[in-house]
């Protein structure tokens, strides 16, 4: 009977995970195809982008399965279920999840340090070269990424894990126990360090793109776009004005006199501006006839409602993140411990909601998936509005149906790193949920009137005070907190994220409505983004 119960509950958890897997693959295919260039489409880069993004999302989707399994080991009264009473059985179940993380994180390292760089440099070297020279040059550049990966793995394998001394001995005893438990797995420190390093880069991407996207996406939905007819009229007036200025300059040389260098520069600038305005006019005319523009106008009320919903969700996230960080600042052992806390001491709205939904599987799974997709959408909104930059140099623009293969690979690399950091963001938003799920344990009852009592015991929610054999910690939590100094950096990164979101919110509020052809035509186009291939 116990074996059948274990089998049925495990099958339920993994069946839902399989369904989510199929949904993720469909989402990734649609997402990449939406932004892929029509003229420069490449099968290998498309498959690479879809697979890389899917692996990142699947890794995040494994988190609720991990929490589900540790939660369903126990009954609501705090006792272990019959099939989970054996330490060996519980270890086997958690090892299955751990091996899943091993596999997915290893694939992520393969994508980031070998597969994506090779495909990227292969298409960078495409012009006027043979296939063999393309492959050779791509391998030459990819070796540098492989060396970085090897260095990270070696550092992770040999870096000292002993935490620094702390006055809070009780807290550190628990931290040391968790580190020792996770450190017993061969090769895990090296993999964990490498993934944590990538997650650190993902944190920078989240601060740069996601924080801004969380403000710009809902406000753009609420404000809508400018009128196509008004933009056409305005563009026509500008064209007439520029043509008049060009005619005045050309009139100066009708008698055969050459134009001065200043006038030649002005004429060249005006002619470039005229070309941009003419292209803009063609795009506006197509947008005016496009049925999608008319449907968008009809759906305006729905967009406003969706925008209001998104801004509410963003504010809930920010409030939850602020409360979580404040909790760490007040109740953790401090900077030298990575601001690690066990359980929650302040009421966190998202944490409470997930704890309520968790027993009714898969409601929490759906919520985590929605959170992940929301992060991807807001990140994409930030990337599309800002473009892909290297410091002050813009490398690529991201446009629907006009994104080059190299830009698409850059996009997926950034989104992959962002989704990697999402696991830690979810922990920051709901630490109790990520660490213990809905587990409870039995403690000796000294005050029978408080809590649920079972004989001489009281049922309590799992926290740092629980006996080590009474509460099972998720593998995800242990993986995230293998190295305390990364947790410290993530903690301060959360404060920066909150600040960037508030600044982005103010900037987005001050900006006017965007053009209906926003990003399609720009004066500083430097990439082949199909601007002239209007269909």
Coordinates of N, CA and C in Angstrom, one line a residue, residues 180-357:
X180 N 27.4 21.0 4.9 CA 28.0 19.7 5.0 C 27.1 18.6 4.3
X181 N 25.8 18.8 4.4 CA 24.9 17.8 3.8 C 25.0 17.9 2.3
X182 N 25.0 19.1 1.8 CA 25.1 19.2 0.3 C 26.5 18.9 -0.2
X183 N 27.6 19.2 0.6 CA 28.9 19.0 0.2 C 29.3 17.5 0.1
X184 N 28.5 16.7 0.7 CA 28.8 15.2 0.6 C 28.6 14.7 -0.8
X185 N 27.9 15.4 -1.7 CA 27.7 14.9 -3.1 C 29.0 15.2 -3.9
X186 N 29.5 14.3 -4.6 CA 30.7 14.4 -5.4 C 30.5 15.4 -6.6
X187 N 31.3 16.4 -6.7 CA 31.3 17.2 -7.9 C 30.3 18.4 -7.8
X188 N 29.4 18.4 -6.7 CA 28.4 19.4 -6.6 C 29.0 20.8 -6.4
X189 N 30.0 20.9 -5.5 CA 30.5 22.3 -5.3 C 31.0 22.9 -6.6
X190 N 31.7 22.2 -7.5 CA 32.2 22.7 -8.7 C 31.0 23.2 -9.6
X191 N 30.0 22.4 -9.7 CA 28.8 22.7 -10.6 C 28.1 23.9 -10.0
X192 N 27.9 23.8 -8.6 CA 27.2 24.9 -8.0 C 27.9 26.2 -8.1
X193 N 29.2 26.3 -8.0 CA 29.9 27.5 -8.2 C 29.8 28.1 -9.6
X194 N 29.9 27.2 -10.6 CA 29.7 27.6 -12.0 C 28.4 28.2 -12.2
X195 N 27.3 27.5 -11.7 CA 26.0 28.0 -11.9 C 25.7 29.3 -11.2
X196 N 26.3 29.4 -9.9 CA 26.1 30.6 -9.1 C 26.8 31.8 -9.8
X197 N 27.9 31.5 -10.5 CA 28.6 32.6 -11.3 C 27.7 33.1 -12.4
X198 N 27.1 32.2 -13.1 CA 26.2 32.6 -14.2 C 25.0 33.3 -13.6
X199 N 24.5 32.8 -12.5 CA 23.4 33.5 -11.8 C 23.7 34.9 -11.4
X200 N 25.0 35.1 -11.1 CA 25.4 36.5 -10.7 C 25.3 37.4 -11.9
X201 N 25.7 36.9 -13.1 CA 25.6 37.6 -14.3 C 24.1 37.9 -14.6
X202 N 23.3 36.8 -14.4 CA 21.9 36.9 -14.6 C 21.3 38.0 -13.7
X203 N 21.8 38.2 -12.5 CA 21.3 39.2 -11.6 C 21.5 40.6 -12.2
X204 N 22.7 40.8 -12.8 CA 22.9 42.1 -13.5 C 21.9 42.3 -14.6
X205 N 21.6 41.2 -15.4 CA 20.6 41.3 -16.5 C 19.3 41.6 -15.9
X206 N 18.9 41.0 -14.8 CA 17.6 41.3 -14.1 C 17.5 42.7 -13.7
X207 N 18.6 43.2 -13.1 CA 18.6 44.6 -12.6 C 18.5 45.6 -13.8
X208 N 19.2 45.2 -14.9 CA 19.2 46.1 -16.1 C 17.9 46.1 -16.9
X209 N 17.4 44.9 -17.2 CA 16.3 44.7 -18.1 C 15.0 44.4 -17.4
X210 N 15.0 43.5 -16.5 CA 13.7 43.1 -15.9 C 13.1 44.2 -15.0
X211 N 13.9 44.8 -14.2 CA 13.4 45.9 -13.4 C 12.8 47.0 -14.2
X212 N 13.4 47.4 -15.3 CA 12.9 48.4 -16.2 C 11.6 47.9 -16.9
X213 N 11.7 46.6 -17.4 CA 10.6 46.1 -18.1 C 9.3 45.9 -17.2
X214 N 9.5 45.7 -15.9 CA 8.3 45.6 -15.0 C 7.6 46.9 -14.9
X215 N 8.2 48.0 -15.2 CA 7.5 49.3 -15.2 C 7.0 49.7 -16.6
X216 N 7.9 49.4 -17.6 CA 7.5 49.9 -18.9 C 6.4 49.1 -19.6
X217 N 6.4 47.8 -19.4 CA 5.4 46.9 -20.0 C 3.9 47.3 -19.6
X218 N 3.6 47.4 -18.3 CA 2.3 47.7 -17.9 C 1.9 49.1 -18.3
X219 N 2.8 50.1 -18.2 CA 2.5 51.5 -18.5 C 2.2 51.6 -20.0
X220 N 3.0 50.9 -20.8 CA 2.8 51.0 -22.2 C 1.4 50.4 -22.6
X221 N 1.0 49.4 -21.9 CA -0.4 48.8 -22.1 C -1.4 49.8 -21.7
X222 N -1.2 50.5 -20.6 CA -2.2 51.4 -20.1 C -2.3 52.7 -21.0
X223 N -1.1 53.2 -21.4 CA -1.1 54.5 -22.2 C -1.5 54.2 -23.7
X224 N -1.2 53.0 -24.2 CA -1.5 52.7 -25.6 C -0.5 53.4 -26.5
X225 N -0.9 53.5 -27.8 CA 0.0 54.1 -28.8 C -0.6 55.3 -29.4
X226 N 0.1 56.1 -30.2 CA -0.4 57.3 -30.8 C -1.3 56.9 -32.0
X227 N -2.1 57.8 -32.4 CA -3.0 57.6 -33.5 C -2.2 57.5 -34.8
X228 N -2.5 56.5 -35.6 CA -1.7 56.3 -36.9 C -2.0 57.5 -37.9
X229 N -3.2 57.9 -37.9 CA -3.6 59.0 -38.8 C -2.8 60.3 -38.4
X230 N -2.8 60.5 -37.1 CA -2.1 61.7 -36.7 C -0.6 61.6 -37.0
X231 N 0.0 60.4 -36.8 CA 1.4 60.2 -37.1 C 1.7 60.4 -38.6
X232 N 0.8 59.9 -39.4 CA 1.0 60.1 -40.9 C 1.0 61.5 -41.3
X233 N 0.0 62.3 -40.7 CA -0.1 63.7 -41.0 C 1.2 64.5 -40.5
X234 N 1.6 64.1 -39.3 CA 2.8 64.7 -38.8 C 4.1 64.4 -39.6
X235 N 4.2 63.1 -40.1 CA 5.3 62.7 -40.9 C 5.3 63.4 -42.2
X236 N 4.1 63.6 -42.8 CA 4.0 64.3 -44.1 C 4.5 65.7 -44.0
X237 N 4.1 66.4 -42.9 CA 4.5 67.8 -42.7 C 6.1 67.8 -42.6
X238 N 6.6 66.9 -41.9 CA 8.1 66.9 -41.7 C 8.8 66.6 -43.0
X239 N 8.3 65.7 -43.9 CA 8.8 65.5 -45.2 C 8.8 66.8 -46.0
X240 N 7.7 67.5 -46.0 CA 7.6 68.7 -46.8 C 8.6 69.7 -46.3
X241 N 8.8 69.8 -45.0 CA 9.7 70.8 -44.4 C 11.1 70.5 -44.8
X242 N 11.5 69.2 -44.7 CA 12.9 68.8 -45.1 C 13.1 69.0 -46.6
X243 N 12.2 68.7 -47.4 CA 12.3 68.9 -48.9 C 12.6 70.4 -49.2
X244 N 11.8 71.2 -48.5 CA 12.0 72.7 -48.7 C 13.4 73.1 -48.3
X245 N 13.9 72.6 -47.2 CA 15.3 72.9 -46.8 C 16.3 72.4 -47.8
X246 N 16.1 71.2 -48.4 CA 17.0 70.7 -49.4 C 17.0 71.5 -50.6
X247 N 15.8 72.0 -51.1 CA 15.7 72.8 -52.2 C 16.4 74.1 -52.1
X248 N 16.4 74.7 -50.9 CA 17.1 76.0 -50.6 C 18.6 75.8 -50.7
X249 N 19.1 74.7 -50.2 CA 20.5 74.4 -50.2 C 21.0 74.2 -51.7
X250 N 20.2 73.4 -52.4 CA 20.5 73.2 -53.8 C 20.5 74.4 -54.7
X251 N 19.6 75.4 -54.3 CA 19.4 76.6 -55.1 C 20.7 77.4 -55.0
X252 N 21.5 77.2 -54.0 CA 22.8 78.0 -53.9 C 23.8 77.7 -54.9
X253 N 23.7 76.5 -55.5 CA 24.7 76.1 -56.5 C 24.1 76.0 -57.9
X254 N 23.0 76.7 -58.1 CA 22.4 76.7 -59.5 C 23.3 77.5 -60.5
X255 N 24.0 78.5 -60.0 CA 24.8 79.3 -60.9 C 26.2 78.7 -61.1
X256 N 26.4 77.5 -60.6 CA 27.7 76.8 -60.9 C 28.6 76.9 -59.7
X257 N 28.3 77.7 -58.7 CA 29.2 77.8 -57.6 C 29.1 76.5 -56.7
X258 N 30.2 76.0 -56.2 CA 30.1 74.9 -55.3 C 29.6 75.2 -53.9
X259 N 29.0 74.3 -53.3 CA 28.5 74.5 -51.9 C 29.7 74.5 -50.9
X260 N 29.6 75.2 -49.9 CA 30.6 75.2 -48.9 C 30.6 73.9 -48.1
X261 N 31.6 73.6 -47.4 CA 31.7 72.3 -46.7 C 30.6 72.2 -45.7
X262 N 30.3 73.3 -45.0 CA 29.2 73.3 -44.1 C 27.8 73.0 -44.7
X263 N 27.6 73.6 -45.9 CA 26.3 73.3 -46.6 C 26.3 71.9 -47.1
X264 N 27.4 71.3 -47.5 CA 27.4 69.9 -48.0 C 27.1 69.0 -46.9
X265 N 27.6 69.3 -45.7 CA 27.3 68.4 -44.5 C 25.8 68.5 -44.2
X266 N 25.3 69.8 -44.2 CA 23.9 70.0 -43.9 C 23.0 69.2 -45.0
X267 N 23.4 69.3 -46.2 CA 22.6 68.7 -47.3 C 22.6 67.1 -47.1
X268 N 23.8 66.6 -46.8 CA 23.9 65.2 -46.5 C 23.0 64.7 -45.4
X269 N 23.0 65.5 -44.3 CA 22.2 65.2 -43.1 C 20.7 65.3 -43.5
X270 N 20.3 66.3 -44.2 CA 18.9 66.4 -44.6 C 18.4 65.3 -45.5
X271 N 19.3 64.9 -46.4 CA 18.9 63.8 -47.3 C 18.8 62.5 -46.6
X272 N 19.7 62.2 -45.6 CA 19.5 61.1 -44.7 C 18.3 61.1 -43.9
X273 N 17.9 62.3 -43.4 CA 16.7 62.4 -42.6 C 15.5 62.2 -43.5
X274 N 15.5 62.7 -44.8 CA 14.4 62.5 -45.7 C 14.2 61.0 -46.0
X275 N 15.3 60.2 -46.2 CA 15.1 58.8 -46.4 C 14.4 58.1 -45.2
X276 N 14.8 58.5 -44.0 CA 14.2 57.9 -42.8 C 12.8 58.3 -42.7
X277 N 12.4 59.5 -43.0 CA 11.0 59.9 -43.0 C 10.2 59.2 -44.1
X278 N 10.8 59.0 -45.2 CA 10.0 58.3 -46.3 C 9.8 56.9 -45.9
X279 N 10.8 56.2 -45.3 CA 10.6 54.9 -44.9 C 9.6 54.8 -43.8
X280 N 9.6 55.8 -42.9 CA 8.7 55.8 -41.8 C 7.3 56.0 -42.3
X281 N 7.1 56.8 -43.4 CA 5.8 57.0 -44.0 C 5.3 55.7 -44.6
X282 N 6.2 54.9 -45.2 CA 5.7 53.6 -45.8 C 5.3 52.7 -44.7
X283 N 6.0 52.6 -43.6 CA 5.6 51.8 -42.5 C 4.3 52.2 -41.9
X284 N 4.1 53.5 -41.8 CA 2.8 54.0 -41.2 C 1.7 53.7 -42.1
X285 N 1.9 53.8 -43.4 CA 0.8 53.4 -44.3 C 0.4 51.9 -44.2
X286 N 1.4 51.1 -44.1 CA 1.1 49.7 -43.9 C 0.4 49.4 -42.6
X287 N 0.9 50.1 -41.5 CA 0.2 49.9 -40.2 C -1.2 50.4 -40.2
X288 N -1.5 51.4 -41.0 CA -2.9 52.0 -41.1 C -3.8 50.9 -41.8
X289 N -3.3 50.2 -42.8 CA -4.1 49.2 -43.4 C -4.1 47.8 -42.7
X290 N -3.2 47.6 -41.8 CA -3.0 46.4 -41.1 C -4.2 46.1 -40.3
X291 N -4.8 44.9 -40.4 CA -5.9 44.5 -39.6 C -5.6 44.4 -38.1
X292 N -4.3 44.1 -37.8 CA -3.9 43.9 -36.4 C -4.0 45.2 -35.7
X293 N -3.7 46.4 -36.4 CA -3.8 47.7 -35.8 C -5.3 47.9 -35.4
X294 N -6.2 47.6 -36.3 CA -7.6 47.8 -36.0 C -8.1 46.9 -34.8
X295 N -7.6 45.6 -34.8 CA -8.0 44.7 -33.7 C -7.4 45.2 -32.4
X296 N -6.2 45.8 -32.5 CA -5.6 46.3 -31.3 C -6.4 47.5 -30.7
X297 N -6.9 48.3 -31.6 CA -7.8 49.4 -31.1 C -9.1 48.9 -30.5
X298 N -9.6 47.8 -31.0 CA -10.8 47.2 -30.5 C -10.6 46.6 -29.1
X299 N -9.3 46.1 -28.9 CA -9.0 45.5 -27.6 C -8.4 46.4 -26.6
X300 N -8.5 47.7 -26.9 CA -7.9 48.7 -26.0 C -8.4 48.6 -24.5
X301 N -9.7 48.4 -24.3 CA -10.1 48.2 -22.8 C -9.4 47.0 -22.2
X302 N -9.3 45.9 -22.9 CA -8.6 44.7 -22.4 C -7.2 45.0 -22.1
X303 N -6.5 45.8 -22.9 CA -5.1 46.1 -22.7 C -4.9 47.0 -21.4
X304 N -5.9 47.9 -21.2 CA -5.8 48.7 -20.0 C -6.0 47.8 -18.8
X305 N -6.9 46.9 -18.8 CA -7.1 46.0 -17.7 C -5.9 45.2 -17.4
X306 N -5.3 44.6 -18.5 CA -4.1 43.8 -18.4 C -2.9 44.7 -17.9
X307 N -2.8 45.9 -18.3 CA -1.8 46.8 -17.8 C -1.9 47.1 -16.3
X308 N -3.1 47.3 -15.9 CA -3.4 47.6 -14.4 C -3.0 46.3 -13.6
X309 N -3.4 45.1 -14.2 CA -3.1 43.9 -13.5 C -1.6 43.7 -13.4
X310 N -0.9 44.0 -14.5 CA 0.6 43.8 -14.5 C 1.3 44.8 -13.5
X311 N 0.8 46.0 -13.4 CA 1.4 46.9 -12.5 C 1.1 46.5 -11.0
X312 N -0.1 46.0 -10.8 CA -0.4 45.5 -9.4 C 0.5 44.3 -9.1
X313 N 0.7 43.4 -10.0 CA 1.6 42.2 -9.8 C 3.0 42.7 -9.5
X314 N 3.5 43.7 -10.3 CA 4.8 44.3 -10.1 C 5.0 44.9 -8.7
X315 N 4.0 45.6 -8.3 CA 4.0 46.2 -6.9 C 4.0 45.2 -5.8
X316 N 3.2 44.1 -6.0 CA 3.2 43.0 -5.1 C 4.6 42.4 -5.0
X317 N 5.2 42.2 -6.1 CA 6.6 41.6 -6.2 C 7.6 42.5 -5.4
X318 N 7.5 43.8 -5.7 CA 8.4 44.7 -5.0 C 8.2 44.8 -3.5
X319 N 6.9 44.8 -3.1 CA 6.6 44.8 -1.7 C 7.1 43.5 -1.0
X320 N 6.9 42.4 -1.7 CA 7.3 41.1 -1.1 C 8.9 41.1 -1.0
X321 N 9.5 41.6 -2.1 CA 11.0 41.6 -2.1 C 11.5 42.5 -1.0
X322 N 10.9 43.6 -0.8 CA 11.3 44.6 0.2 C 11.1 44.0 1.6
X323 N 10.0 43.3 1.8 CA 9.8 42.7 3.1 C 10.8 41.6 3.4
X324 N 11.0 40.8 2.4 CA 12.0 39.7 2.5 C 13.4 40.2 2.8
X325 N 13.8 41.2 2.1 CA 15.1 41.8 2.4 C 15.2 42.5 3.8
X326 N 14.1 43.1 4.2 CA 14.1 43.7 5.5 C 14.1 42.6 6.6
X327 N 13.5 41.5 6.3 CA 13.5 40.4 7.2 C 14.9 39.9 7.4
X328 N 15.6 39.8 6.3 CA 17.0 39.3 6.3 C 17.9 40.3 7.1
X329 N 17.7 41.6 6.8 CA 18.5 42.6 7.5 C 18.3 42.6 9.0
X330 N 17.1 42.3 9.4 CA 16.8 42.3 10.9 C 17.0 41.0 11.6
X331 N 16.9 39.9 10.9 CA 16.9 38.6 11.6 C 18.0 37.6 11.1
X332 N 18.8 38.0 10.2 CA 19.9 37.1 9.7 C 21.1 37.3 10.6
X333 N 22.1 36.5 10.3 CA 23.4 36.6 11.0 C 24.3 37.7 10.5
X334 N 23.8 38.4 9.4 CA 24.6 39.5 8.8 C 25.3 39.2 7.6
X335 N 26.1 40.1 7.1 CA 26.8 40.0 5.8 C 27.7 38.8 5.7
X336 N 28.4 38.4 6.8 CA 29.3 37.3 6.8 C 28.6 35.9 6.6
X337 N 27.3 35.9 6.8 CA 26.6 34.6 6.7 C 25.8 34.6 5.4
X338 N 25.9 35.6 4.5 CA 25.1 35.6 3.3 C 23.7 36.0 3.5
X339 N 23.4 36.6 4.7 CA 22.0 37.1 5.1 C 21.0 35.9 5.0
X340 N 21.5 34.7 5.3 CA 20.7 33.5 5.3 C 19.7 33.5 6.5
X341 N 18.4 33.3 6.2 CA 17.5 33.1 7.3 C 16.7 31.8 7.1
X342 N 16.1 31.3 8.1 CA 15.3 30.1 8.0 C 13.9 30.4 8.4
X343 N 13.0 30.3 7.5 CA 11.6 30.7 7.7 C 11.4 32.2 7.5
X344 N 10.3 32.7 7.9 CA 10.0 34.1 7.8 C 9.6 34.7 9.1
X345 N 10.0 35.9 9.4 CA 9.6 36.5 10.6 C 8.7 37.7 10.4
X346 N 8.6 38.2 9.2 CA 7.7 39.2 8.8 C 6.7 38.6 7.7
X347 N 5.5 39.1 7.8 CA 4.4 38.6 6.9 C 4.7 39.0 5.4
X348 N 4.9 38.0 4.6 CA 5.2 38.2 3.2 C 4.1 37.8 2.3
X349 N 3.4 38.7 1.6 CA 2.2 38.3 0.9 C 2.3 37.1 -0.1
X350 N 3.4 37.1 -0.9 CA 3.6 36.0 -1.9 C 3.9 34.7 -1.2
X351 N 4.7 34.8 -0.1 CA 5.1 33.6 0.6 C 3.8 33.0 1.2
X352 N 3.0 33.8 1.8 CA 1.7 33.3 2.4 C 0.8 32.7 1.4
X353 N 0.7 33.3 0.2 CA -0.1 32.8 -0.9 C 0.3 31.5 -1.4
X354 N 1.6 31.3 -1.6 CA 2.2 30.0 -2.0 C 2.0 28.9 -1.0
X355 N 2.1 29.3 0.3 CA 1.9 28.3 1.3 C 0.5 27.8 1.4
X356 N -0.5 28.7 1.1 CA -1.9 28.4 1.0 C -2.2 27.5 -0.2
X357 N -1.6 27.8 -1.3 CA -1.8 27.1 -2.6 C -1.1 25.7 -2.6

